[in-house]
mmCIF file of C-alpha atoms in Angstrom:
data_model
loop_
_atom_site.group_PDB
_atom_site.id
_atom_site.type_symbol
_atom_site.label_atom_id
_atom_site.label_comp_id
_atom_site.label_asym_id
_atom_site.label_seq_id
_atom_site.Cartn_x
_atom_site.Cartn_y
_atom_site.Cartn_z
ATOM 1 C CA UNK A 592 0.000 0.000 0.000
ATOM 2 C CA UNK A 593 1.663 3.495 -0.925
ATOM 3 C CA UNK A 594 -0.082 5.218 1.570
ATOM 4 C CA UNK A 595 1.350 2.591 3.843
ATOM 5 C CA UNK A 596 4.930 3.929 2.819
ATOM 6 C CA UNK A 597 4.597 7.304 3.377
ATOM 7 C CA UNK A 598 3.194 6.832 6.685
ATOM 8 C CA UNK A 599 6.601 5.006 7.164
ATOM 9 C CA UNK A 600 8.752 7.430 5.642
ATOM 10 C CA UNK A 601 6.974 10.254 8.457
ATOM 11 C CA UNK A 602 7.292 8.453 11.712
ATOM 12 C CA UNK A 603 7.065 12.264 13.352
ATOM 13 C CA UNK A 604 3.295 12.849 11.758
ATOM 14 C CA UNK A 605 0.319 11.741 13.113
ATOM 15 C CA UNK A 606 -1.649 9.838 10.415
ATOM 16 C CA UNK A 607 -5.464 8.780 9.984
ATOM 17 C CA UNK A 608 -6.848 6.315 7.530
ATOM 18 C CA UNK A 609 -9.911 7.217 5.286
ATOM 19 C CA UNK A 610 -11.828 5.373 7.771
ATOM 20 C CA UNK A 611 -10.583 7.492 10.905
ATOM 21 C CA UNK A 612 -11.357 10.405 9.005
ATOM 22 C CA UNK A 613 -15.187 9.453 7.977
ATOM 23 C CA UNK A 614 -16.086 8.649 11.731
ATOM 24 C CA UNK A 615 -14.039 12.296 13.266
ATOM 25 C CA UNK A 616 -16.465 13.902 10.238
ATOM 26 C CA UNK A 617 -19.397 12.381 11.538
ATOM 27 C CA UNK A 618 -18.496 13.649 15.748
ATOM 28 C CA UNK A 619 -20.116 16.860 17.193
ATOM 29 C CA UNK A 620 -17.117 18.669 16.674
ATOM 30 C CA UNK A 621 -15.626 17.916 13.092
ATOM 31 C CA UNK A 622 -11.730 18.557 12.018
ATOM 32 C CA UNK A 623 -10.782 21.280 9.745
ATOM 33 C CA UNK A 624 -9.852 19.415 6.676
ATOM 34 C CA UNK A 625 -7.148 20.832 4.254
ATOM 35 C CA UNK A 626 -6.630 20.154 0.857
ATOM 36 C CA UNK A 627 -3.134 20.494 -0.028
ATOM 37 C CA UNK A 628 -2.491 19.309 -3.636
ATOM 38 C CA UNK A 629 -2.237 22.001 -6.851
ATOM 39 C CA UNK A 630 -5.183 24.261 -7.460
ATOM 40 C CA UNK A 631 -5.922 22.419 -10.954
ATOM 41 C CA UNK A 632 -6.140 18.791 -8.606
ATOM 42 C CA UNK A 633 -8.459 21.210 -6.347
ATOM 43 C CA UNK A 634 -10.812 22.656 -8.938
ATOM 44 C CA UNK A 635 -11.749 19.227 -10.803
ATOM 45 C CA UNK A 636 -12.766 18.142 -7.114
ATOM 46 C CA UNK A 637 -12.577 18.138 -3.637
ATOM 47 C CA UNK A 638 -13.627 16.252 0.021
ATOM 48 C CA UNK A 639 -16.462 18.335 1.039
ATOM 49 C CA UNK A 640 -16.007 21.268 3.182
ATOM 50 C CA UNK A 641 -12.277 21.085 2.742
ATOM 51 C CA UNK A 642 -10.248 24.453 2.276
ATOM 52 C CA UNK A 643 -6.776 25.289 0.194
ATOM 53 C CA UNK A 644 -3.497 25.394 2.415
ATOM 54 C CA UNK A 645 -3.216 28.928 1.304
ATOM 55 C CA UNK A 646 -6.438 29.585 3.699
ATOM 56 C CA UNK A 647 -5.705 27.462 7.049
ATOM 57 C CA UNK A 648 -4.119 30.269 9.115
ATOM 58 C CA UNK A 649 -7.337 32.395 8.832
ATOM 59 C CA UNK A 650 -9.723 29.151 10.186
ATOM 60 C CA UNK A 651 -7.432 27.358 12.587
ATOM 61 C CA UNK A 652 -8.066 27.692 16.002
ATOM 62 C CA UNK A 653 -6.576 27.283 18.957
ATOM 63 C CA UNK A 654 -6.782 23.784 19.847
ATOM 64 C CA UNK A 655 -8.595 22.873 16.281
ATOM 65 C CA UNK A 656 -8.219 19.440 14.974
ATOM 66 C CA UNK A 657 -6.806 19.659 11.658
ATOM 67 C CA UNK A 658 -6.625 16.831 9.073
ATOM 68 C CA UNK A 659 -4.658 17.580 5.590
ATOM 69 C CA UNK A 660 -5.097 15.314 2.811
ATOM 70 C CA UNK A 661 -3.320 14.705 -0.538
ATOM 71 C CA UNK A 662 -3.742 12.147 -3.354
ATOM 72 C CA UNK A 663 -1.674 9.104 -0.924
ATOM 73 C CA UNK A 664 -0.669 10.667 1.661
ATOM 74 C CA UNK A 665 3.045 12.303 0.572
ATOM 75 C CA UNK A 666 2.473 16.056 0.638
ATOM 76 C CA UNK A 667 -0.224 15.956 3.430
ATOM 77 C CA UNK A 668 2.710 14.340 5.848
ATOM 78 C CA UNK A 669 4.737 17.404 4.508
ATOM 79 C CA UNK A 670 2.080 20.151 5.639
ATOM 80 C CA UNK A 671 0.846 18.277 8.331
ATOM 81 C CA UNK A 672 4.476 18.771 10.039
ATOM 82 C CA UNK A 673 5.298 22.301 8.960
ATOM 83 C CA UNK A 674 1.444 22.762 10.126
ATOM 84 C CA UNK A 675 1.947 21.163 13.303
ATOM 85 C CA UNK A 676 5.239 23.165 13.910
ATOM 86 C CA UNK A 677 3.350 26.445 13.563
ATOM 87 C CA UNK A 678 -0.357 25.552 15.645
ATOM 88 C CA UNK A 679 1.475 23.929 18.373
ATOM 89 C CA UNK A 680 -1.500 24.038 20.027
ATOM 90 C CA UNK A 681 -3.144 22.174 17.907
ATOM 91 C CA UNK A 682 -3.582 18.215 16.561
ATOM 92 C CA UNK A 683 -2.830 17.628 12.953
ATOM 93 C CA UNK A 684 -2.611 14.840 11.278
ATOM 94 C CA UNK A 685 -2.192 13.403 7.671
ATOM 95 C CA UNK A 686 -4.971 11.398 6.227
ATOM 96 C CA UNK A 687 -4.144 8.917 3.850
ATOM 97 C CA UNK A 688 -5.616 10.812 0.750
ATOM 98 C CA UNK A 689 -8.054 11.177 -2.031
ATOM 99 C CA UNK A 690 -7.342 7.278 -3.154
ATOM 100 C CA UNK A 691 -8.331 5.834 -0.023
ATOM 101 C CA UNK A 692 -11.098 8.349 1.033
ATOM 102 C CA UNK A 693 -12.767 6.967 -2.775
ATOM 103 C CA UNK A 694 -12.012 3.167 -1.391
ATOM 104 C CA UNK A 695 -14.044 3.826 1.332
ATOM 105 C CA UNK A 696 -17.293 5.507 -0.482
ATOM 106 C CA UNK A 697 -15.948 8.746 -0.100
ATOM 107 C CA UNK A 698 -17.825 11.573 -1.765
ATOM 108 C CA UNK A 699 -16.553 14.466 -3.543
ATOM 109 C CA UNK A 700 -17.667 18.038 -4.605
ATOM 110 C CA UNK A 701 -17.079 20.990 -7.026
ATOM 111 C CA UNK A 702 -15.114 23.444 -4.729
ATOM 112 C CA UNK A 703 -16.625 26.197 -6.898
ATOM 113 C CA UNK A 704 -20.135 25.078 -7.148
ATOM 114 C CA UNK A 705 -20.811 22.662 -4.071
ATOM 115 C CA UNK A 706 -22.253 19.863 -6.349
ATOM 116 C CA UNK A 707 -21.630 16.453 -6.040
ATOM 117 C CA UNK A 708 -19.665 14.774 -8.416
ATOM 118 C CA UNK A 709 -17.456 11.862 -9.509
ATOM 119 C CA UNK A 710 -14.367 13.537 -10.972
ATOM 120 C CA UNK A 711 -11.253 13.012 -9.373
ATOM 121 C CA UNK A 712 -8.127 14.166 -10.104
ATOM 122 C CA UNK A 713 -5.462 11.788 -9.039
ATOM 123 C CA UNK A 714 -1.990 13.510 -9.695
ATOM 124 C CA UNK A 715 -0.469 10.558 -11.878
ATOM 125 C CA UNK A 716 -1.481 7.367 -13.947
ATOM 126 C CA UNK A 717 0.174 5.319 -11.889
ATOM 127 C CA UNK A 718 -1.878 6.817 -8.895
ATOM 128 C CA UNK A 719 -5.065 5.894 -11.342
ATOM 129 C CA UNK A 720 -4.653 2.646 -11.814
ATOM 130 C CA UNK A 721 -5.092 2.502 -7.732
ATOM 131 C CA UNK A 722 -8.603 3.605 -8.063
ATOM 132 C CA UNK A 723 -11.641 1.027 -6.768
ATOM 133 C CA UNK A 724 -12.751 -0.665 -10.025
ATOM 134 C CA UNK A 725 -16.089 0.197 -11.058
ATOM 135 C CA UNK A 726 -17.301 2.101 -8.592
ATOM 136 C CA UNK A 727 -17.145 6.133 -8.186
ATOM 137 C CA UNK A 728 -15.297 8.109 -8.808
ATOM 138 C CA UNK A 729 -16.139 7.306 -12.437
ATOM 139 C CA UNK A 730 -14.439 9.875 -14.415
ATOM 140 C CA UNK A 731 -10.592 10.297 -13.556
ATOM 141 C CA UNK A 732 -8.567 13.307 -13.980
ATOM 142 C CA UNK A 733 -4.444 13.173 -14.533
ATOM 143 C CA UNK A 734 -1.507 14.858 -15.098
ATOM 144 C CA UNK A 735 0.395 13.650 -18.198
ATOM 145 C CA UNK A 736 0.655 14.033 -21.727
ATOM 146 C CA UNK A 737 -3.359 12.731 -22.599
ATOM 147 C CA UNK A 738 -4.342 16.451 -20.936
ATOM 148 C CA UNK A 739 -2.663 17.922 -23.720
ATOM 149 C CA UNK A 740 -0.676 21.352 -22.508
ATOM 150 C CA UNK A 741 -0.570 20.612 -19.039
ATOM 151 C CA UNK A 742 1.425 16.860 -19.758
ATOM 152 C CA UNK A 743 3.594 18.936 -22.202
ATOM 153 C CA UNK A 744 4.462 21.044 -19.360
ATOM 154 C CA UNK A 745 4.921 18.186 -16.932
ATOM 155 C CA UNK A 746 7.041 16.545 -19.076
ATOM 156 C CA UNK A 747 9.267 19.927 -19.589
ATOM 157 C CA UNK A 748 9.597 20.565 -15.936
ATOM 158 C CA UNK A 749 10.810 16.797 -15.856
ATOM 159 C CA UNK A 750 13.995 17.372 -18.048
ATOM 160 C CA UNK A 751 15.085 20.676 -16.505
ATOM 161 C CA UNK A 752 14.544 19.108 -12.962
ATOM 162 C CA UNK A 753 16.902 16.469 -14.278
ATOM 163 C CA UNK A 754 18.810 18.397 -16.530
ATOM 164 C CA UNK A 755 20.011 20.815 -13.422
ATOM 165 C CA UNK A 756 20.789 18.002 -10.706
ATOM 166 C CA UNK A 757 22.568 16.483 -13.751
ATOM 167 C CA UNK A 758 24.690 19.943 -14.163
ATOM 168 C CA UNK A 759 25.304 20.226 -10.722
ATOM 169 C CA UNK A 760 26.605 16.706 -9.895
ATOM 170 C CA UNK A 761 28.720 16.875 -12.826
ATOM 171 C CA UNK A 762 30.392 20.448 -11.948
ATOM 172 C CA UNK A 763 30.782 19.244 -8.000
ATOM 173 C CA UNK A 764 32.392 15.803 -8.828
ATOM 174 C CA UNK A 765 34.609 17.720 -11.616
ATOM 175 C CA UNK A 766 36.367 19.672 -8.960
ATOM 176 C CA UNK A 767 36.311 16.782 -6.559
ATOM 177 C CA UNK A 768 33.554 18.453 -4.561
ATOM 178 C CA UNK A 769 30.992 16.080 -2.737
ATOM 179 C CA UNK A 770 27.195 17.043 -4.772
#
């Protein structure tokens, strides 16, 4: 399980399943949730009444229960410690993401409009082929080259990403510098 992993790799965060998450949702006094992937993951859909990362400092309170979620769990265990570092006052955790949430029965929304839906954007096609087979979210939203301009530009910020750590190793171990 990938979510699994990353849970692993963030011994320091405090991590809920899907599951966890549906029953805190359902208590008298609910967690904040936080949606921290891209905007364009965020606008296709969304867990209802989660808000953008960009917004959590003007709704957290002190002593709020705050959940972040990603697509698997790797970025939320990111925010949920730099979160956690600044509300030290409050409990955050990092919930095992948008996969799992739709595993479970999970619904989703249209930040923008509030309606229900079954799109889901899931950051990668490897991260789509984890999906629940027939069953919702039906329609499946990706990064990479079948969404036209935004896989061209994917793909782009691949080969400079690789084509700078590439320049850099090379110059470092050229003048017998450690990278």
């Amino acid at each position: 399980n990938v979510c699994a992993r990353f849970r692993r790799a963030n011994p320091d965060v405090s991590h809920l399943t899907a599951e966890e998450l549906s029953e805190m949702m359902c208590s008298n006094s609910p967690p904040i949730l936080v949606d921290v992937r891209s905007e364009g993951e965020y606008r296709v859909s969304t867990i209802p009444g989660a808000i953008r990362l960009a917004d959590v400092h003007k709704n957290v309170t002190h002593g709020a229960t705050v959940v972040c979620f990603c697509t698997v769990g790797m970025r939320s265990s990111l925010e949920a410690r730099m979160l956690a570092r600044r509300h030290p006052n409050c409990t955050v955790y990092s919930m095992d993401g948008v996969l799992c949430w739709s595993h479970i029965g999970g619904s989703f929304h249209e930040p923008k409009t509030g309606t229900p839906t079954d799109k889901l954007h899931v950051f990668s096609r490897q991260f789509a082929q984890m999906l629940p087979e027939h069953s919702e979210p039906a329609a499946v939203w990706y990064s990479g080259r079948s969404v036209g301009m935004a896989g061209a530009v994917c793909d782009v910020a691949e080969k400079v990403v690789r084509s700078t750590f590439h320049r850099l190793f090379s110059r470092a171990w050229r003048y017998g510098q450690s990278p």
